[in-house]
Amino acid sequence: MLAETPSRGGRTRARPVASWREHHGWSAAASLRRLMSRPVGTLLTVAVMAIALALPLTFYLLLGNVQKMGEALGQNQTVSVFLQPSQGGSAAQLAAKKLRDRPDVAAVTVKTPQQGMDDLAKMQGFSGALHTLEDNPLPYVLEVLPAQSVSADGVERLVADMRGIQGVDQVQDSGTWRQRLEALLGVGQRAVLILAVLLALAVLLVVGNTIRVDIASRSEEIGVLMLVGASRAFVRRPYLYAGIWYGLLSGVLAAAFAVLVELSLADPVARLGHAYAGKLQIDVLPLWLLASVPVAAAVLGWLGARLVSAWQLRKAA
């Protein structure tokens, strides 16, 4: 008799667990069948939620590619160092050698006054005026390419050092627009984060309102269940799974929308990259991000259903 007690107690403890697991399975299947029984309403709700979730994904994709484009076109642009007209070729070569020895400089090209004159002659409207000049007024120019690993602040320090080199007349740098681009990208990243939070809240409200209407339409059935002793957790479980299904389906559809946006941009992006001789490499949304969207949406759906069902059942009690 003593030997049978643990097994009998084990069976006693196992029955509630099996019943709890069985009800979870029934709730998940029943809630999905209920959603499929009204396909138009379910599709509209899921589509609205999917669009709300796809918007921050699209903005994230565009923002990341703008940043990539800025890095490709601006980070490694050369800095032009104009020497004083009195500086000759030997002084230009000496200054170029000093700059090449710096670790933050990738390459230095010396441009002679004659090369500068030839470049001007190729420009429309300048060839006729250049023939009237008796002497070449152009100075030697050093075209300095910063190292790829150098940050924007590092380029600024490099420019400041080059302005202090003896014989340098002027340093022309495109760093101003790079700083503006980085500032705009910072604003864009913050805007995408705020937009994602607001649209996540919208998803929460859509699921909550849908579950609220569903609970209100079945108030009599819920009342009967609570009268016969059903717990609130038992009653709200199918609605929680309905919220999970709404979120999961909308997350999958949002990821599909984002992939469609990528595919629609593939051809113009390829032409843009070809126009810049392959310097532009456009990114796509990472797989981990696309895979995490349905999971995050399911959590949002569960949370919206949990909050609303708890409030509705408290009112009905």
Coordinates of N, CA and C in Angstrom, one line a residue, residues 10-225:
G10 N 1.5 10.6 -8.2 CA 2.0 11.0 -9.4 C 0.9 11.1 -10.5
R11 N 0.0 10.1 -10.5 CA -1.1 10.2 -11.4 C -2.1 11.4 -11.1
T12 N -2.2 11.7 -9.8 CA -3.0 12.8 -9.4 C -2.4 14.1 -9.9
R13 N -1.1 14.2 -9.7 CA -0.5 15.4 -10.2 C -0.4 15.5 -11.7
A14 N -0.4 14.4 -12.4 CA -0.2 14.3 -13.8 C -1.5 14.8 -14.5
R15 N -2.7 14.5 -13.8 CA -4.0 14.8 -14.5 C -4.1 16.3 -14.7
P16 N -3.9 17.2 -13.8 CA -4.0 18.6 -14.0 C -3.1 19.1 -15.1
V17 N -1.9 18.6 -15.1 CA -0.9 19.0 -16.1 C -1.3 18.6 -17.5
A18 N -1.8 17.3 -17.6 CA -2.3 16.8 -18.9 C -3.5 17.6 -19.4
S19 N -4.4 17.9 -18.4 CA -5.6 18.7 -18.8 C -5.2 20.1 -19.2
W20 N -4.3 20.7 -18.5 CA -3.8 22.1 -18.8 C -3.2 22.1 -20.2
R21 N -2.4 21.0 -20.5 CA -1.7 20.9 -21.8 C -2.7 20.7 -22.9
E22 N -3.7 19.9 -22.6 CA -4.8 19.6 -23.6 C -5.6 20.9 -23.9
H23 N -5.9 21.6 -22.9 CA -6.7 22.8 -23.1 C -5.9 23.9 -23.9
H24 N -4.6 23.9 -23.7 CA -3.7 24.8 -24.5 C -3.8 24.5 -26.0
G25 N -3.7 23.1 -26.3 CA -3.7 22.7 -27.6 C -5.1 23.0 -28.3
W26 N -6.2 22.7 -27.5 CA -7.5 23.0 -28.0 C -7.7 24.5 -28.2
S27 N -7.2 25.3 -27.3 CA -7.4 26.8 -27.5 C -6.7 27.3 -28.7
A28 N -5.5 26.8 -28.9 CA -4.7 27.2 -30.1 C -5.4 26.8 -31.4
A29 N -5.9 25.6 -31.5 CA -6.6 25.1 -32.7 C -7.9 25.8 -32.8
A30 N -8.7 26.0 -31.7 CA -10.0 26.6 -31.8 C -9.9 28.0 -32.2
S31 N -9.0 28.8 -31.7 CA -8.8 30.2 -32.0 C -8.4 30.4 -33.5
L32 N -7.6 29.5 -34.0 CA -7.2 29.5 -35.4 C -8.4 29.2 -36.3
R33 N -9.2 28.2 -35.9 CA -10.4 27.9 -36.7 C -11.4 29.1 -36.7
R34 N -11.5 29.7 -35.6 CA -12.4 30.9 -35.5 C -11.9 32.0 -36.4
L35 N -10.6 32.2 -36.5 CA -10.1 33.3 -37.4 C -10.3 32.9 -38.8
M36 N -10.1 31.6 -39.1 CA -10.3 31.2 -40.5 C -11.8 31.1 -40.9
S37 N -12.7 31.1 -40.0 CA -14.1 31.1 -40.3 C -14.6 32.4 -40.8
R38 N -13.8 33.5 -40.5 CA -14.2 34.8 -41.0 C -13.0 35.4 -41.8
P39 N -12.7 34.8 -42.9 CA -11.4 35.2 -43.6 C -11.3 36.6 -44.0
V40 N -12.4 37.3 -44.4 CA -12.3 38.7 -44.8 C -11.9 39.6 -43.7
G41 N -12.6 39.4 -42.5 CA -12.3 40.3 -41.4 C -10.9 40.0 -40.9
T42 N -10.5 38.7 -40.8 CA -9.1 38.3 -40.4 C -8.1 38.9 -41.3
L43 N -8.3 38.8 -42.6 CA -7.3 39.3 -43.6 C -7.2 40.8 -43.5
L44 N -8.3 41.5 -43.3 CA -8.2 43.0 -43.2 C -7.4 43.4 -41.9
T45 N -7.7 42.7 -40.8 CA -7.0 43.0 -39.5 C -5.5 42.7 -39.7
V46 N -5.2 41.5 -40.2 CA -3.8 41.1 -40.4 C -3.1 42.0 -41.4
A47 N -3.7 42.5 -42.4 CA -3.1 43.3 -43.4 C -2.8 44.7 -42.8
V48 N -3.7 45.3 -42.0 CA -3.4 46.5 -41.4 C -2.2 46.4 -40.4
M49 N -2.2 45.4 -39.6 CA -1.1 45.2 -38.7 C 0.2 45.0 -39.5
A50 N 0.2 44.2 -40.6 CA 1.4 43.9 -41.4 C 1.9 45.2 -42.0
I51 N 1.1 46.1 -42.5 CA 1.6 47.3 -43.1 C 2.2 48.2 -42.0
A52 N 1.6 48.2 -40.8 CA 2.2 49.0 -39.7 C 3.6 48.4 -39.3
L53 N 3.8 47.1 -39.4 CA 5.0 46.5 -39.0 C 6.1 46.6 -40.2
A54 N 5.6 46.7 -41.4 CA 6.5 46.7 -42.6 C 7.1 48.1 -42.7
L55 N 6.4 49.2 -42.3 CA 6.9 50.5 -42.5 C 8.2 50.8 -41.8
P56 N 8.4 50.4 -40.5 CA 9.7 50.7 -39.9 C 10.8 49.8 -40.6
L57 N 10.4 48.6 -41.0 CA 11.4 47.7 -41.7 C 11.9 48.4 -43.0
T58 N 10.9 49.0 -43.8 CA 11.3 49.7 -45.0 C 12.1 50.9 -44.8
F59 N 11.8 51.7 -43.7 CA 12.6 52.9 -43.4 C 14.0 52.5 -42.9
Y60 N 14.1 51.4 -42.2 CA 15.3 50.9 -41.7 C 16.2 50.5 -42.9
L61 N 15.6 49.8 -43.9 CA 16.3 49.4 -45.1 C 16.8 50.6 -45.9
L62 N 15.9 51.6 -46.1 CA 16.4 52.8 -46.8 C 17.4 53.6 -46.1
L63 N 17.3 53.7 -44.8 CA 18.2 54.5 -44.0 C 19.6 53.8 -44.0
G64 N 19.6 52.5 -43.9 CA 20.9 51.8 -43.9 C 21.6 51.9 -45.3
N65 N 20.8 52.0 -46.3 CA 21.4 52.1 -47.7 C 21.9 53.5 -47.9
V66 N 21.2 54.5 -47.4 CA 21.7 55.9 -47.5 C 23.0 56.0 -46.8
Q67 N 23.1 55.4 -45.6 CA 24.4 55.5 -44.9 C 25.5 54.7 -45.7
K68 N 25.1 53.6 -46.2 CA 26.1 52.9 -47.1 C 26.6 53.7 -48.3
M69 N 25.6 54.4 -48.9 CA 25.9 55.3 -50.0 C 26.8 56.4 -49.6
G70 N 26.5 57.0 -48.5 CA 27.4 58.1 -48.0 C 28.8 57.7 -47.7
E71 N 28.9 56.5 -47.1 CA 30.3 55.9 -46.9 C 31.0 55.7 -48.2
A72 N 30.3 55.1 -49.2 CA 31.0 54.8 -50.4 C 31.4 56.0 -51.2
L73 N 30.5 57.1 -51.2 CA 30.8 58.2 -52.0 C 31.6 59.3 -51.3
G74 N 31.5 59.3 -49.9 CA 32.0 60.5 -49.2 C 33.2 60.2 -48.3
Q75 N 33.2 59.0 -47.7 CA 34.2 58.7 -46.7 C 35.6 58.7 -47.3
N76 N 35.8 58.3 -48.5 CA 37.1 58.2 -49.1 C 37.4 59.2 -50.2
Q77 N 36.6 60.3 -50.2 CA 36.9 61.3 -51.2 C 38.2 62.0 -50.8
T78 N 38.9 62.5 -51.9 CA 40.2 63.1 -51.6 C 40.1 64.5 -51.1
V79 N 41.1 64.9 -50.4 CA 41.3 66.3 -49.9 C 42.3 67.0 -50.7
S80 N 41.9 68.1 -51.3 CA 42.8 68.9 -52.2 C 43.6 69.9 -51.4
V81 N 44.9 69.8 -51.5 CA 45.8 70.7 -50.8 C 46.5 71.6 -51.9
F82 N 46.2 72.9 -51.9 CA 46.7 73.8 -52.9 C 48.0 74.5 -52.2
L83 N 49.1 74.3 -52.9 CA 50.3 75.0 -52.5 C 50.4 76.4 -52.9
Q84 N 51.2 77.2 -52.3 CA 51.4 78.6 -52.7 C 52.1 78.6 -54.1
P85 N 51.7 79.6 -55.0 CA 52.3 79.7 -56.3 C 53.8 79.7 -56.4
S86 N 54.4 80.2 -55.3 CA 55.9 80.2 -55.3 C 56.5 78.9 -55.1
Q87 N 55.8 77.9 -54.7 CA 56.3 76.5 -54.4 C 56.5 75.8 -55.7
G88 N 57.6 75.2 -55.9 CA 57.9 74.5 -57.1 C 57.7 73.0 -56.9
G89 N 58.1 72.2 -57.9 CA 57.9 70.8 -57.9 C 58.6 70.1 -56.8
S90 N 59.8 70.5 -56.5 CA 60.6 69.8 -55.4 C 59.9 70.0 -54.1
A91 N 59.4 71.2 -53.8 CA 58.6 71.4 -52.6 C 57.3 70.6 -52.5
A92 N 56.7 70.4 -53.7 CA 55.4 69.6 -53.7 C 55.8 68.2 -53.5
Q93 N 56.8 67.6 -54.0 CA 57.2 66.2 -53.8 C 57.6 66.0 -52.3
L94 N 58.3 67.0 -51.7 CA 58.7 66.8 -50.3 C 57.5 66.8 -49.4
A95 N 56.5 67.7 -49.7 CA 55.3 67.7 -48.9 C 54.5 66.4 -49.1
A96 N 54.5 65.9 -50.3 CA 53.8 64.7 -50.6 C 54.4 63.5 -49.8
K97 N 55.8 63.5 -49.8 CA 56.4 62.4 -49.1 C 56.1 62.4 -47.6
K98 N 56.0 63.6 -47.0 CA 55.7 63.7 -45.6 C 54.3 63.2 -45.3
L99 N 53.4 63.5 -46.2 CA 52.0 63.1 -46.0 C 51.9 61.6 -46.2
R100 N 52.6 61.0 -47.1 CA 52.5 59.5 -47.4 C 53.1 58.8 -46.2
D101 N 53.9 59.4 -45.3 CA 54.4 58.7 -44.2 C 53.4 58.6 -43.0
R102 N 52.3 59.4 -43.1 CA 51.4 59.4 -42.1 C 50.5 58.1 -42.1
P103 N 50.1 57.5 -41.0 CA 49.3 56.3 -41.0 C 47.8 56.6 -41.4
D104 N 47.4 57.8 -41.3 CA 46.0 58.2 -41.7 C 45.8 58.6 -43.1
V105 N 46.9 58.4 -43.9 CA 46.8 58.8 -45.3 C 47.1 57.5 -46.2
A106 N 46.1 57.3 -47.1 CA 46.2 56.1 -47.9 C 47.1 56.4 -49.2
A107 N 46.9 57.5 -49.8 CA 47.6 57.8 -51.0 C 47.7 59.3 -51.2
V108 N 48.8 59.8 -51.9 CA 48.9 61.2 -52.2 C 49.3 61.3 -53.7
T109 N 48.6 62.1 -54.5 CA 48.9 62.3 -55.9 C 49.3 63.8 -56.1
V110 N 50.4 64.0 -56.7 CA 50.9 65.4 -57.0 C 50.3 65.8 -58.4
K111 N 49.6 66.9 -58.4 CA 49.0 67.4 -59.7 C 49.8 68.7 -60.0
T112 N 50.4 68.7 -61.2 CA 51.3 69.8 -61.6 C 50.4 70.9 -62.2
P113 N 50.9 72.2 -62.3 CA 50.1 73.2 -62.9 C 49.6 73.0 -64.3
Q114 N 50.5 72.3 -65.1 CA 50.1 71.9 -66.4 C 48.9 71.0 -66.5
Q115 N 49.0 70.0 -65.6 CA 47.8 69.1 -65.5 C 46.5 69.8 -65.1
G116 N 46.7 70.7 -64.2 CA 45.5 71.5 -63.8 C 45.0 72.3 -65.0
M117 N 45.9 72.9 -65.8 CA 45.5 73.7 -67.0 C 44.8 72.8 -68.0
D118 N 45.4 71.6 -68.2 CA 44.7 70.6 -69.1 C 43.3 70.2 -68.7
D119 N 43.1 70.1 -67.4 CA 41.8 69.7 -66.9 C 40.8 70.9 -67.2
L120 N 41.3 72.1 -67.0 CA 40.5 73.3 -67.2 C 40.1 73.4 -68.7
A121 N 41.1 73.1 -69.6 CA 40.9 73.2 -71.0 C 39.8 72.2 -71.5
K122 N 39.6 71.1 -70.8 CA 38.6 70.1 -71.1 C 37.2 70.5 -70.7
M123 N 37.1 71.5 -69.8 CA 35.8 72.0 -69.3 C 35.3 73.0 -70.3
Q124 N 34.0 72.8 -70.6 CA 33.3 73.7 -71.6 C 33.4 75.2 -71.1
G125 N 33.8 76.0 -72.1 CA 33.8 77.5 -71.8 C 35.1 78.0 -71.3
F126 N 36.1 77.1 -71.0 CA 37.4 77.6 -70.5 C 38.5 77.6 -71.5
S127 N 38.3 76.8 -72.6 CA 39.4 76.6 -73.5 C 39.8 77.9 -74.2
G128 N 38.8 78.7 -74.6 CA 39.1 80.0 -75.3 C 39.8 81.0 -74.4
A129 N 39.4 81.0 -73.1 CA 40.0 82.0 -72.2 C 41.4 81.6 -71.8
L130 N 41.7 80.3 -71.8 CA 43.0 79.9 -71.4 C 44.1 80.3 -72.4
H131 N 43.7 80.5 -73.7 CA 44.7 80.9 -74.7 C 45.2 82.3 -74.5
T132 N 44.4 83.1 -73.8 CA 44.8 84.5 -73.6 C 45.8 84.7 -72.5
L133 N 46.0 83.6 -71.7 CA 47.0 83.7 -70.6 C 48.4 83.5 -71.1
E134 N 49.3 84.4 -70.6 CA 50.7 84.3 -71.0 C 51.4 83.3 -70.1
D135 N 51.1 83.3 -68.8 CA 51.7 82.4 -67.8 C 50.7 81.5 -67.2
N136 N 51.1 80.4 -66.7 CA 50.2 79.4 -66.0 C 50.1 79.9 -64.5
P137 N 48.9 80.4 -64.1 CA 48.8 80.9 -62.7 C 48.5 79.8 -61.7
L138 N 48.3 78.6 -62.2 CA 47.8 77.5 -61.3 C 49.0 77.0 -60.4
P139 N 48.7 76.6 -59.2 CA 49.8 76.1 -58.3 C 49.8 74.6 -58.4
Y140 N 50.8 74.0 -57.7 CA 50.8 72.6 -57.5 C 49.7 72.2 -56.5
V141 N 49.1 71.0 -56.8 CA 48.0 70.6 -55.9 C 48.3 69.1 -55.5
L142 N 48.1 68.9 -54.2 CA 48.3 67.5 -53.7 C 46.9 67.0 -53.4
E143 N 46.6 65.8 -54.0 CA 45.3 65.2 -53.8 C 45.5 64.0 -52.8
V144 N 45.0 64.2 -51.6 CA 45.3 63.3 -50.4 C 44.1 62.5 -50.2
L145 N 44.3 61.2 -50.2 CA 43.2 60.2 -49.9 C 43.3 59.7 -48.5
P146 N 42.4 60.0 -47.6 CA 42.5 59.5 -46.2 C 42.4 58.0 -46.2
A147 N 43.0 57.4 -45.2 CA 42.9 55.9 -45.0 C 41.4 55.6 -44.8
Q148 N 41.0 54.4 -45.2 CA 39.6 54.0 -45.1 C 39.2 53.8 -43.7
S149 N 40.1 53.5 -42.8 CA 39.7 53.3 -41.4 C 39.6 54.6 -40.6
V150 N 39.9 55.7 -41.2 CA 39.9 57.0 -40.5 C 38.5 57.5 -40.4
S151 N 38.1 58.0 -39.2 CA 36.8 58.5 -39.0 C 36.7 59.9 -39.4
A152 N 35.5 60.5 -39.3 CA 35.3 61.9 -39.7 C 36.1 62.8 -38.9
D153 N 36.2 62.6 -37.6 CA 37.0 63.4 -36.7 C 38.5 63.3 -37.1
G154 N 38.9 62.1 -37.5 CA 40.3 61.9 -37.9 C 40.6 62.6 -39.2
V155 N 39.7 62.7 -40.1 CA 39.9 63.5 -41.3 C 40.0 65.0 -41.0
E156 N 39.2 65.4 -40.0 CA 39.3 66.8 -39.6 C 40.7 67.2 -39.0
R157 N 41.2 66.2 -38.2 CA 42.6 66.5 -37.7 C 43.6 66.5 -38.8
L158 N 43.4 65.6 -39.7 CA 44.3 65.5 -40.9 C 44.3 66.8 -41.6
V159 N 43.1 67.4 -41.9 CA 43.0 68.6 -42.6 C 43.7 69.8 -41.8
A160 N 43.4 69.8 -40.5 CA 44.1 70.8 -39.7 C 45.6 70.8 -39.8
D161 N 46.1 69.5 -39.7 CA 47.6 69.4 -39.8 C 48.1 69.8 -41.2
M162 N 47.4 69.5 -42.2 CA 47.8 69.9 -43.6 C 47.8 71.4 -43.8
R163 N 46.9 72.1 -43.1 CA 46.8 73.6 -43.2 C 48.1 74.2 -42.5
G164 N 48.7 73.5 -41.6 CA 49.9 74.0 -41.0 C 51.2 73.7 -41.7
I165 N 51.1 72.9 -42.7 CA 52.3 72.6 -43.5 C 52.9 73.9 -44.2
Q166 N 54.2 74.1 -44.1 CA 54.8 75.2 -44.7 C 54.6 75.2 -46.3
G167 N 54.2 76.3 -46.8 CA 54.0 76.4 -48.3 C 52.6 76.1 -48.7
V168 N 51.7 75.7 -47.8 CA 50.3 75.4 -48.1 C 49.5 76.6 -48.1
D169 N 48.8 76.9 -49.2 CA 48.0 78.1 -49.4 C 46.5 77.8 -48.9
Q170 N 45.9 76.7 -49.3 CA 44.5 76.4 -49.0 C 44.3 74.9 -49.0
V171 N 43.4 74.4 -48.2 CA 43.0 73.0 -48.1 C 41.5 72.9 -48.4
Q172 N 41.1 72.2 -49.4 CA 39.7 72.1 -49.7 C 39.2 70.7 -49.4
D173 N 38.3 70.6 -48.4 CA 37.8 69.3 -47.9 C 36.3 69.3 -48.1
S174 N 35.8 68.1 -48.4 CA 34.4 67.8 -48.5 C 33.8 67.3 -47.2
G175 N 34.5 67.5 -46.1 CA 34.0 67.0 -44.8 C 32.8 67.6 -44.3
T176 N 32.5 68.8 -44.7 CA 31.3 69.5 -44.2 C 30.0 68.7 -44.6
W177 N 29.9 68.3 -45.8 CA 28.7 67.6 -46.2 C 28.7 66.2 -45.6
R178 N 29.9 65.6 -45.3 CA 29.9 64.3 -44.6 C 29.3 64.5 -43.2
Q179 N 29.7 65.5 -42.5 CA 29.2 65.8 -41.2 C 27.7 66.0 -41.2
R180 N 27.2 66.7 -42.2 CA 25.8 67.0 -42.3 C 25.0 65.7 -42.6
L181 N 25.6 64.8 -43.5 CA 25.0 63.5 -43.7 C 24.9 62.7 -42.5
E182 N 26.0 62.6 -41.7 CA 26.0 61.8 -40.5 C 25.0 62.4 -39.5
A183 N 24.8 63.7 -39.4 CA 23.8 64.3 -38.5 C 22.4 63.9 -39.0
L184 N 22.2 64.0 -40.3 CA 20.9 63.6 -40.9 C 20.6 62.1 -40.6
L185 N 21.6 61.3 -40.7 CA 21.4 59.9 -40.5 C 21.1 59.6 -39.0
G186 N 21.7 60.4 -38.1 CA 21.4 60.3 -36.7 C 20.0 60.6 -36.4
V187 N 19.5 61.7 -37.1 CA 18.1 62.1 -36.9 C 17.2 61.0 -37.5
G188 N 17.6 60.4 -38.6 CA 16.8 59.4 -39.3 C 16.7 58.1 -38.4
Q189 N 17.8 57.7 -37.8 CA 17.8 56.6 -36.9 C 16.9 56.8 -35.7
R190 N 16.9 58.0 -35.1 CA 16.0 58.2 -34.0 C 14.5 58.2 -34.5
A191 N 14.3 58.8 -35.7 CA 12.9 58.8 -36.2 C 12.4 57.4 -36.5
V192 N 13.3 56.5 -37.0 CA 12.9 55.1 -37.2 C 12.5 54.4 -35.9
L193 N 13.3 54.7 -34.9 CA 13.1 54.1 -33.6 C 11.7 54.5 -33.0
I194 N 11.5 55.9 -33.1 CA 10.2 56.4 -32.6 C 9.0 55.8 -33.4
L195 N 9.2 55.8 -34.8 CA 8.2 55.2 -35.6 C 7.9 53.8 -35.3
A196 N 8.9 53.0 -35.0 CA 8.7 51.6 -34.7 C 7.9 51.4 -33.4
V197 N 8.3 52.3 -32.4 CA 7.5 52.2 -31.1 C 6.1 52.6 -31.3
L198 N 5.8 53.6 -32.1 CA 4.4 54.1 -32.3 C 3.6 53.0 -33.1
L199 N 4.2 52.4 -34.1 CA 3.5 51.4 -34.9 C 3.3 50.1 -34.1
A200 N 4.3 49.8 -33.2 CA 4.1 48.7 -32.3 C 2.9 48.9 -31.4
L201 N 2.8 50.1 -30.9 CA 1.6 50.5 -30.1 C 0.3 50.4 -30.9
A202 N 0.4 50.8 -32.2 CA -0.8 50.6 -33.0 C -1.2 49.2 -33.2
V203 N -0.2 48.3 -33.4 CA -0.5 46.9 -33.5 C -1.1 46.4 -32.2
L204 N -0.6 46.8 -31.1 CA -1.2 46.4 -29.8 C -2.6 46.8 -29.7
L205 N -2.9 48.1 -30.1 CA -4.3 48.6 -30.0 C -5.2 47.9 -31.0
V206 N -4.7 47.5 -32.2 CA -5.6 46.8 -33.1 C -6.0 45.4 -32.6
V207 N -5.0 44.7 -32.1 CA -5.3 43.4 -31.5 C -6.2 43.5 -30.3
G208 N -5.9 44.5 -29.5 CA -6.8 44.7 -28.3 C -8.2 45.0 -28.6
N209 N -8.4 45.8 -29.6 CA -9.8 46.2 -30.0 C -10.5 45.0 -30.7
T210 N -9.8 44.2 -31.5 CA -10.3 43.0 -32.1 C -10.8 42.0 -31.1
I211 N -9.9 41.8 -30.1 CA -10.2 40.8 -29.0 C -11.4 41.4 -28.2
R212 N -11.4 42.6 -27.9 CA -12.5 43.2 -27.1 C -13.8 43.0 -27.8
V213 N -13.9 43.2 -29.1 CA -15.1 43.0 -29.9 C -15.5 41.5 -29.8
D214 N -14.5 40.6 -29.9 CA -14.8 39.2 -29.9 C -15.4 38.8 -28.5
I215 N -14.8 39.3 -27.5 CA -15.2 38.9 -26.1 C -16.6 39.5 -25.9
A216 N -16.9 40.7 -26.4 CA -18.2 41.3 -26.2 C -19.3 40.6 -26.9
S217 N -18.9 40.0 -28.1 CA -19.9 39.2 -28.8 C -20.2 37.9 -28.2
R218 N -19.4 37.4 -27.3 CA -19.6 36.1 -26.7 C -19.7 36.2 -25.2
S219 N -20.3 37.4 -24.8 CA -20.4 37.7 -23.3 C -21.3 36.7 -22.6
E220 N -22.4 36.2 -23.3 CA -23.3 35.3 -22.6 C -22.6 33.9 -22.4
E221 N -21.9 33.5 -23.4 CA -21.1 32.2 -23.3 C -20.1 32.3 -22.2
I222 N -19.4 33.4 -22.1 CA -18.4 33.6 -21.1 C -19.1 33.6 -19.7
G223 N -20.2 34.3 -19.6 CA -20.9 34.3 -18.3 C -21.3 32.9 -17.9
V224 N -21.8 32.0 -18.8 CA -22.1 30.7 -18.4 C -20.9 29.9 -17.9
L225 N -19.8 30.1 -18.6 CA -18.6 29.4 -18.2 C -18.1 29.8 -16.8

